[in-house]
Coordinates of C-alpha atoms in Angstrom, one line a residue:
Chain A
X204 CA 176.7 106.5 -6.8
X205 CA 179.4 106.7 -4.5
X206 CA 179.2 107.0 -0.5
X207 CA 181.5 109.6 0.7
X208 CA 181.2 110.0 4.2
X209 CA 183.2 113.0 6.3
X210 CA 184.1 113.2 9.6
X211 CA 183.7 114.9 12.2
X212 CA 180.9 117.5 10.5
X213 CA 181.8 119.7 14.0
X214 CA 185.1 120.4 15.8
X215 CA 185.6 123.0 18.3
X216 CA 188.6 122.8 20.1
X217 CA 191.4 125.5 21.9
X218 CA 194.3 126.9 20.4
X219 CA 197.4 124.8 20.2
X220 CA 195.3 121.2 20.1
X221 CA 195.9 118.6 17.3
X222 CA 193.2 117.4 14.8
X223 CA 192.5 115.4 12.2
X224 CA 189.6 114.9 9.8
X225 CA 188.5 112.5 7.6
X226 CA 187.0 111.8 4.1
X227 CA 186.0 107.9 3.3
X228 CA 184.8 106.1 0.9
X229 CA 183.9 103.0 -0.5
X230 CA 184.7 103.9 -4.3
X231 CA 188.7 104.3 -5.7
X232 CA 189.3 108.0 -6.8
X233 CA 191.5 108.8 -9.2
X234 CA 192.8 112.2 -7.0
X235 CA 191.1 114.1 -4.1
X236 CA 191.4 117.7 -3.5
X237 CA 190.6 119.6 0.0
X238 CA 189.7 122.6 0.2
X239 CA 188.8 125.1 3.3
X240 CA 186.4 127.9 3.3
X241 CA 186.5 130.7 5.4
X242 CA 183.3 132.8 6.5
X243 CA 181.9 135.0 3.7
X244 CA 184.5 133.7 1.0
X245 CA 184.4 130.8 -1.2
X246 CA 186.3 127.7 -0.7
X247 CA 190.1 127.5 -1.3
X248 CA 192.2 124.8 -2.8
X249 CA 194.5 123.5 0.2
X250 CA 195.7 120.4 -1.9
X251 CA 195.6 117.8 -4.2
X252 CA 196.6 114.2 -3.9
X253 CA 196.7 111.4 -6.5
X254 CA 199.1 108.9 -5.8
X255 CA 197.9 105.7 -3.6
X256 CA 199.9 106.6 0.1
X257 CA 200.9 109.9 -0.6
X258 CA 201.4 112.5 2.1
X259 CA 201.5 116.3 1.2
X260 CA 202.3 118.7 4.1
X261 CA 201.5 122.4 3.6
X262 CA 202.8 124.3 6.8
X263 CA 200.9 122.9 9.9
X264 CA 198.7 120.5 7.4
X265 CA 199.2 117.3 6.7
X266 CA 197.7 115.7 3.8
X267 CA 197.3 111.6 3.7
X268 CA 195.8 109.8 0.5
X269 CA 195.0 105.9 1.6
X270 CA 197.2 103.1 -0.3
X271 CA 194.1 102.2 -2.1
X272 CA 192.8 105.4 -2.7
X273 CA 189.6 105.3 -1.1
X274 CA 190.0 107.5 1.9
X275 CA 192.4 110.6 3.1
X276 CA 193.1 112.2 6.1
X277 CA 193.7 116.4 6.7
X278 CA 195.8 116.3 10.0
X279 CA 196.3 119.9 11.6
X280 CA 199.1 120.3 14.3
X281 CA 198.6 123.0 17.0
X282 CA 195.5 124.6 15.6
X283 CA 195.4 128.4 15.4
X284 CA 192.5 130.6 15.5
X285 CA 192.9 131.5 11.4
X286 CA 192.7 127.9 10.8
X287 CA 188.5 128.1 11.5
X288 CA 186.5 127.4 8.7
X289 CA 184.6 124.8 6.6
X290 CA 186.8 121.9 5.6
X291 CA 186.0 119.7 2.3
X292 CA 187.0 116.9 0.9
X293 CA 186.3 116.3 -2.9
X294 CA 187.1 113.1 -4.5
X295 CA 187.6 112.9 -7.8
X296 CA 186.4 109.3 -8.8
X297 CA 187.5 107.4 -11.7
X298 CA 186.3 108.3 -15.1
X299 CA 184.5 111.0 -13.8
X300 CA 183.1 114.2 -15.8
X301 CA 185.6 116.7 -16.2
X302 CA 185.1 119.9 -13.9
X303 CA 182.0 117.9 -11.8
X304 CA 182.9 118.4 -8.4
X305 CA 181.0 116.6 -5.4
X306 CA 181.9 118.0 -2.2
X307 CA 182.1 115.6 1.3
X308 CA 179.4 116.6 4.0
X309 CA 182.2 119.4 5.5
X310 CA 183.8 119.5 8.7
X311 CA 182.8 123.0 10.2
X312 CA 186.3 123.8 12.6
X313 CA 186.0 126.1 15.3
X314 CA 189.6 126.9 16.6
X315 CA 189.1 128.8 20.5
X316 CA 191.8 131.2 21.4
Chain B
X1366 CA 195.6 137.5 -10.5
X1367 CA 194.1 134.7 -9.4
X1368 CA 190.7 136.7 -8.4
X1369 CA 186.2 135.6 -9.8
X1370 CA 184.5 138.3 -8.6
X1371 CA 180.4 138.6 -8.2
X1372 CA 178.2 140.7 -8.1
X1373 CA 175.7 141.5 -6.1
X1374 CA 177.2 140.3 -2.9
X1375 CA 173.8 140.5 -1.4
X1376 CA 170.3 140.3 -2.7
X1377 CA 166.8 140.5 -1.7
X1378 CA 163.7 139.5 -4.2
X1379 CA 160.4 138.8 -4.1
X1380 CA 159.0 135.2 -5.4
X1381 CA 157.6 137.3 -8.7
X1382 CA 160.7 139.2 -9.3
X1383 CA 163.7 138.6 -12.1
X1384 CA 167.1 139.3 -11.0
X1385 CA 171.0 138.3 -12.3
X1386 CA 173.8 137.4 -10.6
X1387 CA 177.2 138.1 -12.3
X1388 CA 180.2 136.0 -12.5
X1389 CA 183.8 137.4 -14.1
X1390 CA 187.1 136.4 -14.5
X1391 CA 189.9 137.3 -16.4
X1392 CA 192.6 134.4 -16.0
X1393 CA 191.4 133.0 -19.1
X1394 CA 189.8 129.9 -18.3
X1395 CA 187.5 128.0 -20.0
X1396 CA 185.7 126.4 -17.8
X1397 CA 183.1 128.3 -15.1
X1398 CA 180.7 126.6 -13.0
X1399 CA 177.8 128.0 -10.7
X1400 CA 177.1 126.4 -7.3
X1401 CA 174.5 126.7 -4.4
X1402 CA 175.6 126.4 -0.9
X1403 CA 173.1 126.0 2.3
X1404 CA 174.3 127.1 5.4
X1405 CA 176.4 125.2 6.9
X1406 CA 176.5 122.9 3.9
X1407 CA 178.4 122.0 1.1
X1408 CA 178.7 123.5 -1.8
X1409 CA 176.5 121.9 -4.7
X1410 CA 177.0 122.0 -8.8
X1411 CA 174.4 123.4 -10.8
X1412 CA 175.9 124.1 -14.1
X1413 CA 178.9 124.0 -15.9
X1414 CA 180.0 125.9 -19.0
X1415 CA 182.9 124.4 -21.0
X1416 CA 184.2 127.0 -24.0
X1417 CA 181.1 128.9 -23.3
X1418 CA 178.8 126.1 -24.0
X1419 CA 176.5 124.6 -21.0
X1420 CA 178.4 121.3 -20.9
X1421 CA 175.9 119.8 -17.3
X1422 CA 173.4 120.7 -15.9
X1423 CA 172.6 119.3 -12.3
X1424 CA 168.9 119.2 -12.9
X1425 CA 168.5 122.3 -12.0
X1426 CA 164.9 124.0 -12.0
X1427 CA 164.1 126.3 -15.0
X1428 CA 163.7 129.2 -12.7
X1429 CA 167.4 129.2 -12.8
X1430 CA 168.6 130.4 -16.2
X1431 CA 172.3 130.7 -16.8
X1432 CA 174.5 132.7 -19.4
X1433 CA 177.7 132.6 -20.8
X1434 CA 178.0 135.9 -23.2
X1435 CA 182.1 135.5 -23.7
X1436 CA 184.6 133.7 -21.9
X1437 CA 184.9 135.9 -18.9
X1438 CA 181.8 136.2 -17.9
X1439 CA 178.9 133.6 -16.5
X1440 CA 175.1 134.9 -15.7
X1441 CA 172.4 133.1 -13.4
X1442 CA 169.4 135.1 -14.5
X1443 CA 166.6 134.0 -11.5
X1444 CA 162.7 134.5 -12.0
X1445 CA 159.7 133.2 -9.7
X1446 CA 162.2 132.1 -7.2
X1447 CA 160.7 130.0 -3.9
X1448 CA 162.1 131.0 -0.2
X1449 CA 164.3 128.1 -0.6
X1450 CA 165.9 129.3 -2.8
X1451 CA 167.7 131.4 -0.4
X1452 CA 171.1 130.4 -0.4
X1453 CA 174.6 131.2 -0.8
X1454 CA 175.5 131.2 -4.8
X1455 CA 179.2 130.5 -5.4
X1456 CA 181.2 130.7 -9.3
X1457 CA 184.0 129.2 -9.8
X1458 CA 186.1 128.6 -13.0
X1459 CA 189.0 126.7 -13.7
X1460 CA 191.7 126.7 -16.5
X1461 CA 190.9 123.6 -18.9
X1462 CA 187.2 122.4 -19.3
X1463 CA 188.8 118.7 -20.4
X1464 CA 191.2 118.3 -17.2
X1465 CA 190.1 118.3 -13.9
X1466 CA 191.9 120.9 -12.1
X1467 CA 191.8 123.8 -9.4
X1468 CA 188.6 125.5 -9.3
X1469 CA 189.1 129.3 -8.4
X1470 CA 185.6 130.5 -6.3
X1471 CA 184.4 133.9 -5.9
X1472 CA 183.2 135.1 -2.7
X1473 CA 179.0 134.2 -3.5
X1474 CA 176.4 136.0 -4.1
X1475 CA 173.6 135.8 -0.7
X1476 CA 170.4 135.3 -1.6
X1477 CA 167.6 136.1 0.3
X1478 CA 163.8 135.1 -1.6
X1479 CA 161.1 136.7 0.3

C-alpha cells in the first residue's frame, strides 16, 4: 500500500495571496489527477499530469509533476474568493485497477475577501 | 452535456428503514462508480460497475446493495443502515471502464441515519 501524504489539510488566507499545495509520495505513479470540490457539489477534474517534470498551467493554476513522479505540486497565484474549496490529489499508481481512484487527505482552502 | 445527476439530494432514515439512491447519466459511459465522503474528508470508492457488471467492490458492508439496471443508470439500495453511515454519497462515471480517465461526479446524495 502506498503512503500518500497531502499538505497542508487547512489553508486560510486573503485574497490576492499565493499558495501552493502538495501531494507526496513514496510510490512512482503512472499520472496524477487533481481535482477541486466546491461546497455542496462533487469534485471537478482541474488536471492531469503524466509525464516525469511536467508543468500544466490552467489560468491562475499551476500544475507541477516531480521528475520521478512521486510527488506534484498545485501552485495558485493571487487567490480569489471562487477559488475556496476542497483540493485533491489522486495518484494513479503503476499497474493500478482501472477506474480505482484513491484520493490524498484534501487540502480544505479558505480564500478571505 | 457533461452532467450525473442524483437523486435524492437529501435523505433522512431510520436504522430499520430501506431506501435508494439514484445515479444517471447520459454521456454514454461505461464505467460508474459510487463513493462515500465524510465531512471534511475525502471521497472514498465503494463500488465500481464496468459494462454494467460490479467489477470492485471496496469491502463494502452488505447493507449497501448497489444496482446497475442499463448503462445509464447506478442504484445504492441501503437497509438497516447505522448513524455512521451518515455521509455524503457521491457517483461518478467515466467514459471507458479499461482506461483510466476523467471521472464525471454528481452533486451527492446527504445522508442523514437516525
Amino acid at each position: 500500500t502506498q503512503l500518500l501524504e497531502q499538505s497542508p489539510q487547512f489553508l486560510s488566507i486573503q485574497e490576492g495571496e499565493n499558495l501552493t499545495v502538495y501531494c507526496n509520495s513514496s510510490s512512482v505513479f503512472s499520472s496524477l489527477q487533481w481535482y477541486r470540490q466546491e461546497p455542496g457539489e462533487g469534485p471537478v477534474l482541474l488536471v492531469t499530469v503524466v509525464t516525469g517534470g511536467e508543468v500544466k498551467k490552467l489560468k491562475r493554476l499551476t500544475f507541477q509533476f516531480g521528475d520521478a513522479r512521486k510527488d506534484s505540486s498545485l501552485h495558485i497565484t493571487a487567490a480569489q474568493p471562487g477559488d475556496t474549496g476542497l483540493y485533491l490529489c489522486a495518484p494513479v499508481p503503476l499497474g493500478t485497477s482501472y477506474g480505482k481512484l484513491t484520493f490524498g487527505q484534501g487540502t480544505i482552502l479558505t480564500v478571505h475577501p | 452535456d457533461t452532467e450525473v445527476t442524483q437523486t435524492p439530494k437529501h435523505l433522512v432514515m431510520g436504522m430499520t428503514n430501506k431506501k435508494s439512491l439514484k445515479c444517471e447519466q447520459h454521456m454514454g459511459h461505461r464505467a460508474m462508480y459510487w463513493y462515500k465522503q465524510k465531512a471534511k474528508k475525502p471521497p472514498e470508492l465503494m463500488f465500481v460497475y464496468s459494462y454494467e457488471k460490479l467489477s470492485i467492490n471496496e469491502s463494502v458492508p452488505s447493507r449497501f446493495s448497489p444496482e446497475c439496471p442499463n448503462s445509464s443508470l447506478l442504484n445504492l439500495h441501503l437497509h438497516a443502515l447505522q448513524p455512521e453511515d451518515s455521509a455524503l454519497y457521491l457517483c461518478a462515471s467515466s467514459r471507458d471502464p479499461r482506461r483510466q480517465e476523467t471521472q464525471y461526479f454528481g452533486p451527492g446524495t446527504r445522508l442523514l441515519v437516525l
